[in-house]
Coordinates of C-alpha atoms and ligand atoms in Angstrom, one line a residue:
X1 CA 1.8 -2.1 -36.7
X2 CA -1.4 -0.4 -34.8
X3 CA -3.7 -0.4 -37.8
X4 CA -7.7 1.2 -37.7
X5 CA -10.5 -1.1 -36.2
X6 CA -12.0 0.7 -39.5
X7 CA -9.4 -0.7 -41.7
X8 CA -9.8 -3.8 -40.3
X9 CA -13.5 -4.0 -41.8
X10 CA -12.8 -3.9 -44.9
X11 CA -12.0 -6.6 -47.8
X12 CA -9.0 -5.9 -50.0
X13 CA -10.9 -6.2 -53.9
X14 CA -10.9 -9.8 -54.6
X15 CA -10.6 -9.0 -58.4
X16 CA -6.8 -6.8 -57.7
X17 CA -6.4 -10.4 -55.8
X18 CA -7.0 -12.9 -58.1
X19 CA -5.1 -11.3 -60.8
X20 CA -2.5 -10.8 -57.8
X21 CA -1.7 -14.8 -57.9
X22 CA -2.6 -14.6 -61.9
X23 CA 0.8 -12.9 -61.4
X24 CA 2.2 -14.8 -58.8
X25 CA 2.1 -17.9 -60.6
X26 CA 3.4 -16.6 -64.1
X27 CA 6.3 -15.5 -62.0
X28 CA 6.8 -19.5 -61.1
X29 CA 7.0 -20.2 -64.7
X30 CA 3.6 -21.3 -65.5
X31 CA 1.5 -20.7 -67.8
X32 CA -2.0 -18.6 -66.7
X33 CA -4.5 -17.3 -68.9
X34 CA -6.7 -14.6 -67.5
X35 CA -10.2 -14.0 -67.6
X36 CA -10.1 -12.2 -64.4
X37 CA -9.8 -9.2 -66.3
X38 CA -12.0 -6.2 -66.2
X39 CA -10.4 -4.2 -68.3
X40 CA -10.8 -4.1 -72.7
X41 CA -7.8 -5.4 -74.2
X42 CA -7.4 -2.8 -76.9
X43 CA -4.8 0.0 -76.4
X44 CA -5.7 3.6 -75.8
X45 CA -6.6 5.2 -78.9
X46 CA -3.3 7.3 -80.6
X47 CA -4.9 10.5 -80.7
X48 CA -5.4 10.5 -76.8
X49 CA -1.6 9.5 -76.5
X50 CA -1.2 12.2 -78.5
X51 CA -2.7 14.7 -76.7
X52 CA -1.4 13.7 -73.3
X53 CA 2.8 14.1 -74.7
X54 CA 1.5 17.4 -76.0
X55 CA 0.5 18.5 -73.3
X56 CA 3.7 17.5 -71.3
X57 CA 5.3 19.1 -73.8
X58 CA 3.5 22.7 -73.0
X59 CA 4.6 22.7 -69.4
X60 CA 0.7 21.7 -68.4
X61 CA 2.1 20.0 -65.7
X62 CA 1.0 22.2 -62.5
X63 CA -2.2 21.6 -60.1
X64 CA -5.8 22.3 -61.6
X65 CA -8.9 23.7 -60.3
X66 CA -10.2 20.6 -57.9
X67 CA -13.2 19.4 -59.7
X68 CA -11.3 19.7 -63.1
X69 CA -10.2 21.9 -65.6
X70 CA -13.7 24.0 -66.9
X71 CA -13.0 22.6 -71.0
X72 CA -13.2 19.0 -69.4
X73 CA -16.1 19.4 -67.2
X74 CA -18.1 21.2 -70.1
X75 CA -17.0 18.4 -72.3
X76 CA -18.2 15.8 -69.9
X77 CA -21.7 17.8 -69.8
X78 CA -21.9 17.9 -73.7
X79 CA -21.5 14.0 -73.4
X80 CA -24.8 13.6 -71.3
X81 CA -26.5 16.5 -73.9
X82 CA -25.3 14.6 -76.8
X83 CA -26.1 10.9 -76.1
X84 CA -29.1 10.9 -73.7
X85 CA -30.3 14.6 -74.2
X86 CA -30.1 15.9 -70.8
X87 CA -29.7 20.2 -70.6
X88 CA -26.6 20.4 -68.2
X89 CA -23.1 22.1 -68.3
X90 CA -20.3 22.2 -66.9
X91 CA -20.9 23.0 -63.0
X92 CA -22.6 20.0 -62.6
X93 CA -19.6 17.6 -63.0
X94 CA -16.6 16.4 -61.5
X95 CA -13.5 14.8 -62.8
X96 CA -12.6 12.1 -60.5
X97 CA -10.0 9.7 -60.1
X98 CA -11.8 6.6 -61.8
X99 CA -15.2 5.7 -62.1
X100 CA -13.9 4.3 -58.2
X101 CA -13.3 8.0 -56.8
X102 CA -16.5 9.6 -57.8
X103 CA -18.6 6.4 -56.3
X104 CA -16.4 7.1 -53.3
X105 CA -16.7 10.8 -53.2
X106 CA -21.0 10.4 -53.4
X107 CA -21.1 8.1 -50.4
X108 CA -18.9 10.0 -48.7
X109 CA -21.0 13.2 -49.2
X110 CA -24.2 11.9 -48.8
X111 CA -24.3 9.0 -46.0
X112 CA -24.3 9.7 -42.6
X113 CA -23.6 6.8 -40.0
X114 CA -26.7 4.0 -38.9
X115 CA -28.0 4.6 -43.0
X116 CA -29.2 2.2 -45.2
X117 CA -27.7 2.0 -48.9
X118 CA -29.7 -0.4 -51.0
X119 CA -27.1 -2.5 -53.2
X120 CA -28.9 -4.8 -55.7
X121 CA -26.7 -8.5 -55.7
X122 CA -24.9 -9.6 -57.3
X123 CA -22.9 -6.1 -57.1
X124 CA -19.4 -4.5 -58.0
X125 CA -17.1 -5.6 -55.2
X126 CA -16.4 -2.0 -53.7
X127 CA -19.5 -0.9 -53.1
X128 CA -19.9 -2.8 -49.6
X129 CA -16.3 -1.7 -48.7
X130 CA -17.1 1.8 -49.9
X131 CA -20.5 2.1 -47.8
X132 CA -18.2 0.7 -44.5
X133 CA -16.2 3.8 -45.2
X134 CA -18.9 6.2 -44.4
X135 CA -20.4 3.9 -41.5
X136 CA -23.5 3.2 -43.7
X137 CA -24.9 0.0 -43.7
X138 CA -25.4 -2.2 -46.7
X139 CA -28.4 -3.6 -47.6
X140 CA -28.5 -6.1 -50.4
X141 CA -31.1 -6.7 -52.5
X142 CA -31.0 -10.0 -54.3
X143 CA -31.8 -10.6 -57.6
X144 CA -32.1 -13.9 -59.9
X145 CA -30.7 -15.5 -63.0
X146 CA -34.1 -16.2 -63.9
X147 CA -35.2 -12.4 -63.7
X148 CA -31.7 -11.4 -65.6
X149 CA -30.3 -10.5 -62.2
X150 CA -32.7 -7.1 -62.2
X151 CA -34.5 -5.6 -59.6
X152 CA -37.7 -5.2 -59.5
X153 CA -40.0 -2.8 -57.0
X154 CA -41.2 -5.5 -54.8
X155 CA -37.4 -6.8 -54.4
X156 CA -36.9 -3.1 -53.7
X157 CA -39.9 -2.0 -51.5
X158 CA -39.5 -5.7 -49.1
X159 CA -36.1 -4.3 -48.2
X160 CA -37.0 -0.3 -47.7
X161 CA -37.0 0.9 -44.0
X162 CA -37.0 4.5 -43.1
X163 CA -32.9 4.8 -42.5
X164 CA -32.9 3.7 -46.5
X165 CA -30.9 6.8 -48.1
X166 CA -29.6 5.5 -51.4
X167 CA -29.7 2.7 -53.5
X168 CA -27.3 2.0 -56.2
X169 CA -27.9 1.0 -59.4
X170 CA -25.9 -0.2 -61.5
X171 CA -26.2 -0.9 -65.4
X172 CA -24.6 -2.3 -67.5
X173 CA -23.8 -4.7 -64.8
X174 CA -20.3 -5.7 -63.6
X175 CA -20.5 -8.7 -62.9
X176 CA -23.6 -9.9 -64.9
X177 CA -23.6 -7.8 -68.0
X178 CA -26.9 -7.4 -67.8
X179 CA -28.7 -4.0 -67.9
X180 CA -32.2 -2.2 -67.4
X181 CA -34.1 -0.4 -70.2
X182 CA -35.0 3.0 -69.7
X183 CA -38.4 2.7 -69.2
X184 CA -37.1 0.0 -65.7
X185 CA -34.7 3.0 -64.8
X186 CA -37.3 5.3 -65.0
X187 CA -39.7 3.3 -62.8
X188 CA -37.1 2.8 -60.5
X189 CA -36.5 6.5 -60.1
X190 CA -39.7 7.3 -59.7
X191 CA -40.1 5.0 -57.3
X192 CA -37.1 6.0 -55.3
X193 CA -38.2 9.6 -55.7
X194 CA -41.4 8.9 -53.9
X195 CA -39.7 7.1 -50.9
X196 CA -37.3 10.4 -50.8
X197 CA -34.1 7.6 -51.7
X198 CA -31.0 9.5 -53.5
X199 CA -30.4 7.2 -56.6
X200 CA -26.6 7.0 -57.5
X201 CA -26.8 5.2 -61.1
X202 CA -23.1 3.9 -61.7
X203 CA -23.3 3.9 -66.0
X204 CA -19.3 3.7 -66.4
X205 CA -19.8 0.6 -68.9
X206 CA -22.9 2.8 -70.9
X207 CA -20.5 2.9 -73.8
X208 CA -20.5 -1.2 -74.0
X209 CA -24.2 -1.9 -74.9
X210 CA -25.0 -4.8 -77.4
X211 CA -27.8 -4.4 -80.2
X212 CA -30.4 -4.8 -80.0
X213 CA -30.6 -3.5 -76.6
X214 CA -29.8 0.4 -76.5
X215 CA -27.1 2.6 -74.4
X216 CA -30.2 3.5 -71.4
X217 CA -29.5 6.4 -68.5
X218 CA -30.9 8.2 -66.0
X219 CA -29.0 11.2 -67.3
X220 CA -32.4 12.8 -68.6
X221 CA -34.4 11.6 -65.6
X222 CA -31.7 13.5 -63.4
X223 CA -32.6 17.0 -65.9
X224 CA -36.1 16.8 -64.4
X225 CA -34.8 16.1 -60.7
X226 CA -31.5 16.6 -60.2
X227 CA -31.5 16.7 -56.6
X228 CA -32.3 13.3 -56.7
X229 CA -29.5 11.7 -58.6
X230 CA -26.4 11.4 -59.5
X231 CA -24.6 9.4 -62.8
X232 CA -21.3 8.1 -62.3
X233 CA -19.7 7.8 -65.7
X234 CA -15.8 7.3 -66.6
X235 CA -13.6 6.8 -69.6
X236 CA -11.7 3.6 -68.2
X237 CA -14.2 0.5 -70.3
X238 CA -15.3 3.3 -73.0
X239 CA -12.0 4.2 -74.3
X240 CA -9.5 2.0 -72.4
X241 CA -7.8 4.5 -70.0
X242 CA -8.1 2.2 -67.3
X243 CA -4.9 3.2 -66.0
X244 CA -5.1 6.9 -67.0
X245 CA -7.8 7.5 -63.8
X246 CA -10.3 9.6 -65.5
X247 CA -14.3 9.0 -64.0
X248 CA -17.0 11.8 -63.9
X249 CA -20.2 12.8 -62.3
X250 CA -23.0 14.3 -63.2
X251 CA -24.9 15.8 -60.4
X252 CA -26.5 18.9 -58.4
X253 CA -24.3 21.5 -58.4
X254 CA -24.8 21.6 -54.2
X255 CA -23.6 18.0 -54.5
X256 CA -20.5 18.8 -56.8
X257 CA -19.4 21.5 -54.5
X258 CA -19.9 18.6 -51.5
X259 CA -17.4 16.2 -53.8
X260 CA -15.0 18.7 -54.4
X261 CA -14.6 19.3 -50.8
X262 CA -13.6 15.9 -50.5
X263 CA -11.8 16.1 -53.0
X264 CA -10.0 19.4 -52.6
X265 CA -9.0 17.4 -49.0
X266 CA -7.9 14.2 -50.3
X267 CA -6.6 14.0 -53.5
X268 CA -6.8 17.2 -55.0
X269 CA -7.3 17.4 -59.2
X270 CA -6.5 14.3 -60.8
X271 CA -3.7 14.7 -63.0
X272 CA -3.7 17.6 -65.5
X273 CA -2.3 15.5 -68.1
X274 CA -4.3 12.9 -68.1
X275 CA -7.3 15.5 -68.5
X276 CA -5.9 17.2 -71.8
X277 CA -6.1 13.6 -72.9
X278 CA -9.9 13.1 -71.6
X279 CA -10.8 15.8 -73.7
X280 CA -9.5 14.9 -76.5
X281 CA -11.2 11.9 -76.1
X282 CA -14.3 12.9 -75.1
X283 CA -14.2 15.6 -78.1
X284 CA -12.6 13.4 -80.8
X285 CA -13.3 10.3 -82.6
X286 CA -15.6 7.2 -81.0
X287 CA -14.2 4.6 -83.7
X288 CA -12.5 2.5 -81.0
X289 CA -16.2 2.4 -79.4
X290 CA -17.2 0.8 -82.7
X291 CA -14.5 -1.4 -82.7
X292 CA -14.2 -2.8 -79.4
X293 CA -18.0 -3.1 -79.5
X294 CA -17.8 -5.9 -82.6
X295 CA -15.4 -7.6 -80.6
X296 CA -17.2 -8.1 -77.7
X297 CA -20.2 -9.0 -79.5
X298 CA -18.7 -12.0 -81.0
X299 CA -16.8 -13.1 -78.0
X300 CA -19.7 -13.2 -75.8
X301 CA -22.0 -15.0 -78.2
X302 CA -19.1 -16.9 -78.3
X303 CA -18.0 -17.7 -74.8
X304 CA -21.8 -17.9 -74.3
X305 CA -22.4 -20.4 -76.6
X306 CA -19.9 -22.7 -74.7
X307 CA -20.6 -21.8 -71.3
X308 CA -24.7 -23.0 -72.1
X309 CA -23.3 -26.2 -73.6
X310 CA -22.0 -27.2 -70.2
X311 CA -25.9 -27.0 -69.0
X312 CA -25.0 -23.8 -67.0
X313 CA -27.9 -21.1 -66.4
X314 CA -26.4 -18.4 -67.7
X315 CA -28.6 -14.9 -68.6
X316 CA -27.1 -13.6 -72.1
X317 CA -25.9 -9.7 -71.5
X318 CA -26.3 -7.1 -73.1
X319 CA -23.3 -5.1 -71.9
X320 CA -20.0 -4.7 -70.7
X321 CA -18.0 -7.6 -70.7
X322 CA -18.6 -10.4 -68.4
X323 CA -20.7 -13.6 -68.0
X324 CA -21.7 -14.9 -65.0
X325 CA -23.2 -18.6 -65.1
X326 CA -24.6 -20.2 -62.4
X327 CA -22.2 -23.1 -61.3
X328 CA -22.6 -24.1 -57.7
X329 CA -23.9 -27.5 -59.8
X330 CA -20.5 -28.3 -60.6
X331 CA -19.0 -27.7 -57.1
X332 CA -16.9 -30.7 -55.4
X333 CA -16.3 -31.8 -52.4
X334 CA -12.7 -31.1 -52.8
X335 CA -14.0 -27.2 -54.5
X336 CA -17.7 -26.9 -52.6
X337 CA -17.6 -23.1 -53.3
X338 CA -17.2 -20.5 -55.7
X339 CA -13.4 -19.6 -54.3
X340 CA -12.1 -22.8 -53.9
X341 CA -13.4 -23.9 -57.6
X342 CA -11.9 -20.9 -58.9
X343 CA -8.6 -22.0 -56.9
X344 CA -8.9 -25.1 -58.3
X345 CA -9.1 -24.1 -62.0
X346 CA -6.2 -21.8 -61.7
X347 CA -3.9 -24.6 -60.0
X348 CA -5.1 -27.3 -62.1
X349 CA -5.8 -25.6 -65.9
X350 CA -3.6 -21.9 -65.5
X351 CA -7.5 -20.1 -65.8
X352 CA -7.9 -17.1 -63.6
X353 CA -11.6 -16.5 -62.7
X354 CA -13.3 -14.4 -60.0
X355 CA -15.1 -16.3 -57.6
X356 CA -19.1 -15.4 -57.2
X357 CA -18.8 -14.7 -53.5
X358 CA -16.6 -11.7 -54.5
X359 CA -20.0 -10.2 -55.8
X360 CA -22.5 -11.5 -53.2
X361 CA -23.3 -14.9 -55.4
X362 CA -21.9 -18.2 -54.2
X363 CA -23.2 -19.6 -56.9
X364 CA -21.6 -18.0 -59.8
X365 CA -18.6 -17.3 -61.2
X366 CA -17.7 -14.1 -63.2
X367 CA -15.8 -14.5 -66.6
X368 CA -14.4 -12.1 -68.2
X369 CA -14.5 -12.0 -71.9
X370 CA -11.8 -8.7 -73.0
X371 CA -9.5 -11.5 -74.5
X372 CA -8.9 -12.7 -77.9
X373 CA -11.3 -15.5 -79.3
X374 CA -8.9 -18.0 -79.3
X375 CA -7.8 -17.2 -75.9
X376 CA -11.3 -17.4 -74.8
X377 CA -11.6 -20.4 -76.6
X378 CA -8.6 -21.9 -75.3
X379 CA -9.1 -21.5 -71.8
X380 CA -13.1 -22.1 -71.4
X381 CA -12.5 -25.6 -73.0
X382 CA -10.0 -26.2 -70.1
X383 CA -12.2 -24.4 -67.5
X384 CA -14.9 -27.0 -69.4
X385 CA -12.8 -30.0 -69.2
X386 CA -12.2 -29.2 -64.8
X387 CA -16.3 -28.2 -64.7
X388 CA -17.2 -31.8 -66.4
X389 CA -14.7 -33.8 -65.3
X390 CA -13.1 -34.8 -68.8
Ligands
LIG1 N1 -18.1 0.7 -61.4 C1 -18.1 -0.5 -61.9 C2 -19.3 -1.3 -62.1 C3 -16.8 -1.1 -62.4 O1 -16.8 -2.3 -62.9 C4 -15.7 -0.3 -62.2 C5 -14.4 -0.9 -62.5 O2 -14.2 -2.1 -62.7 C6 -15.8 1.0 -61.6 C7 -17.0 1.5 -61.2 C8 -14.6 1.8 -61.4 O3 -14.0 2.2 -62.6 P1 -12.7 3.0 -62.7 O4 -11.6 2.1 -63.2 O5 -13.0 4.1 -63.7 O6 -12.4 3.6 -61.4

């Protein structure tokens, strides 16, 4: 089969493959726990069930307008008044396809080929694959576990040429958890307004921020200059519709028009039912917020409590759900890297991890903690017992 030289450029998403053999082996019979995972493991809350079989039931089954039906995209503009403030409505969003789509969509309609996209590392897996798309080039920027894995401006400025066009942030941070304050984001902006670089600030965990720390966006920044940015937000973490496909934008209205076109030539609306039922959640009750947000609160102290006890370096989030200790110390000769440990943990223990290298960091590994505690428990004492030797 005569496949792109394009195609062949791009990674398949090691996270889809890890929980790909996750599978592969349960098939065989064995045993696997998973904290591959980047999804919660709560259900969907009723009331947005609810509203996605009613609307089945009233025939609202037929295409939409592209960017989404006008109740949803004022809804997703009352979010961004409501939490962070920011004077918008509904012609500067766009329902997307995932948190995944709308990132897409942006590159798409702002890179042109030989451009430079700033990607702070360790980084979300598809954004390098997503940049090869538009024949952009990646430039990474590394960060530290010492420095919370954060940018700062001189990480930023060491790597600015004059092809640099965007730079992505990303906060809370899959893989790390960790995220900025505002008063970082806002530096950041400003500094990435002066240099005339496009900020996309991908916030789809915003929801999943631990106290002390506080929900921060560049939502309000974007009010003052939104030619400058856009926010990429979803439902998928915040009210686990991970499979439901619903992400959003917030963005010029030039830029929305741009995304649509894409869009409109691609995929279309994303399904009408599944936006009755972002509106009701976006409209209804946060509770499961709340509840999920307890949860992960004790499970990271938790999971982080053991994972420091093994003398790993390990920055304590504030967000999302992941940890992501530095390990390379542990590495063998028969494991020397991040993928082969995390190869050997599954064969030997039945623990699926994500391999570091997957984000840009050898040296890591990501877990996940959207399990239950004695799950977590369970299967960090056996990632432990493969780590130490015992
Ligand atoms: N951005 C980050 C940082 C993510 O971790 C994910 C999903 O894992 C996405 C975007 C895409 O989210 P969605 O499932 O809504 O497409």
């Amino acid at each position: 089969m005569r496949t792109s030289e394009r195609l062949a450029q791009i990674k398949p998403s090691a996270t889809l493959a890890v929980n790909a053999k996750a599978q592969e082996l349960r098939a065989q019979g064995r045993e696997i726990i998973s904290l591959a995972v980047g999804q919660p493991d709560f259900g969907t809350p009723q009331h947005v069930c609810d509203a996605a079989k009613a609307a089945m039931d009233d025939g609202f089954t037929r295409y939409t307008p592209v960017p989404g039906i006008p109740e949803l995209r004022d809804a997703v503009a009352n979010y961004y008044t409501k939490f962070y403030g920011a004077k918008t409505c509904g012609d500067n969003t766009i329902i997307s396809n995932g948190g995944k789509q709308v990132l897409y969509n942006l590159l798409m309609a702002l890179v042109n080929p030989g451009e430079e996209i700033l990607i702070p590392a360790p980084y979300w897996v598809s954004y390098p694959a997503m940049v090869q798309f538009t024949e952009g080039v990646s430039v990474f920027v590394p960060t530290t576990a010492e420095e919370d894995y954060l940018v700062t401006l001189e990480g930023l400025e060491a790597v600015r040429t004059d092809k640099t066009r965007v730079l992505i942030l990303n906060s809370p941070s899959n893989p790390t958890g960790c995220c900025y304050t505002q008063a970082q984001l806002e530096a950041i902006a400003q500094w990435a307004r002066e240099h005339d670089i496009f900020i996309i600030s991908d916030e789809v965990y915003d929801r999943l921020v631990y106290a002390p720390a506080e929900p921060a966006s560049l939502a309000k920044v974007w009010e003052a200059h939104p030619e400058t940015i856009a926010i990429v937000g979803a439902l998928s973490k915040s009210f686990c519709m991970t499979g439901w496909r619903v992400g959003y934008a917030l963005a010029h209205e030039e830029l929305v028009k741009a995304m649509s076109k894409i869009q409109g030539q691609s995929t279309s609306n994303i399904n009408s039912i599944t936006q009755k039922a972002a509106l009701a959640a976006l409209n209804g009750s946060w509770d499961i917020v709340d509840e999920m947000k307890k949860s992960f609160v004790r499970r990271r102290d938790l999971a982080y409590e053991i994972i420091t006890g093994w003398g790993a370096e390990c920055p304590k989030p504030d967000g999302a759900f992941y940890l992501f200790p530095v390990l390379d110390k542990f590495y063998t000769e028969d494991a020397p890297d991040s993928a082969a440990m995390c190869t050997k943990i599954l064969e030997e223990v039945g623990v699926a991890l994500v391999p570091g290298s997957a984000f840009g960091d050898d040296k890591c590994i990501r877990f996940s903690y959207a399990v239950d505690d004695e799950t977590l428990k369970d299967a960090l004492s056996k990632v432990g017992s493969v780590l130490l030797g015992k």
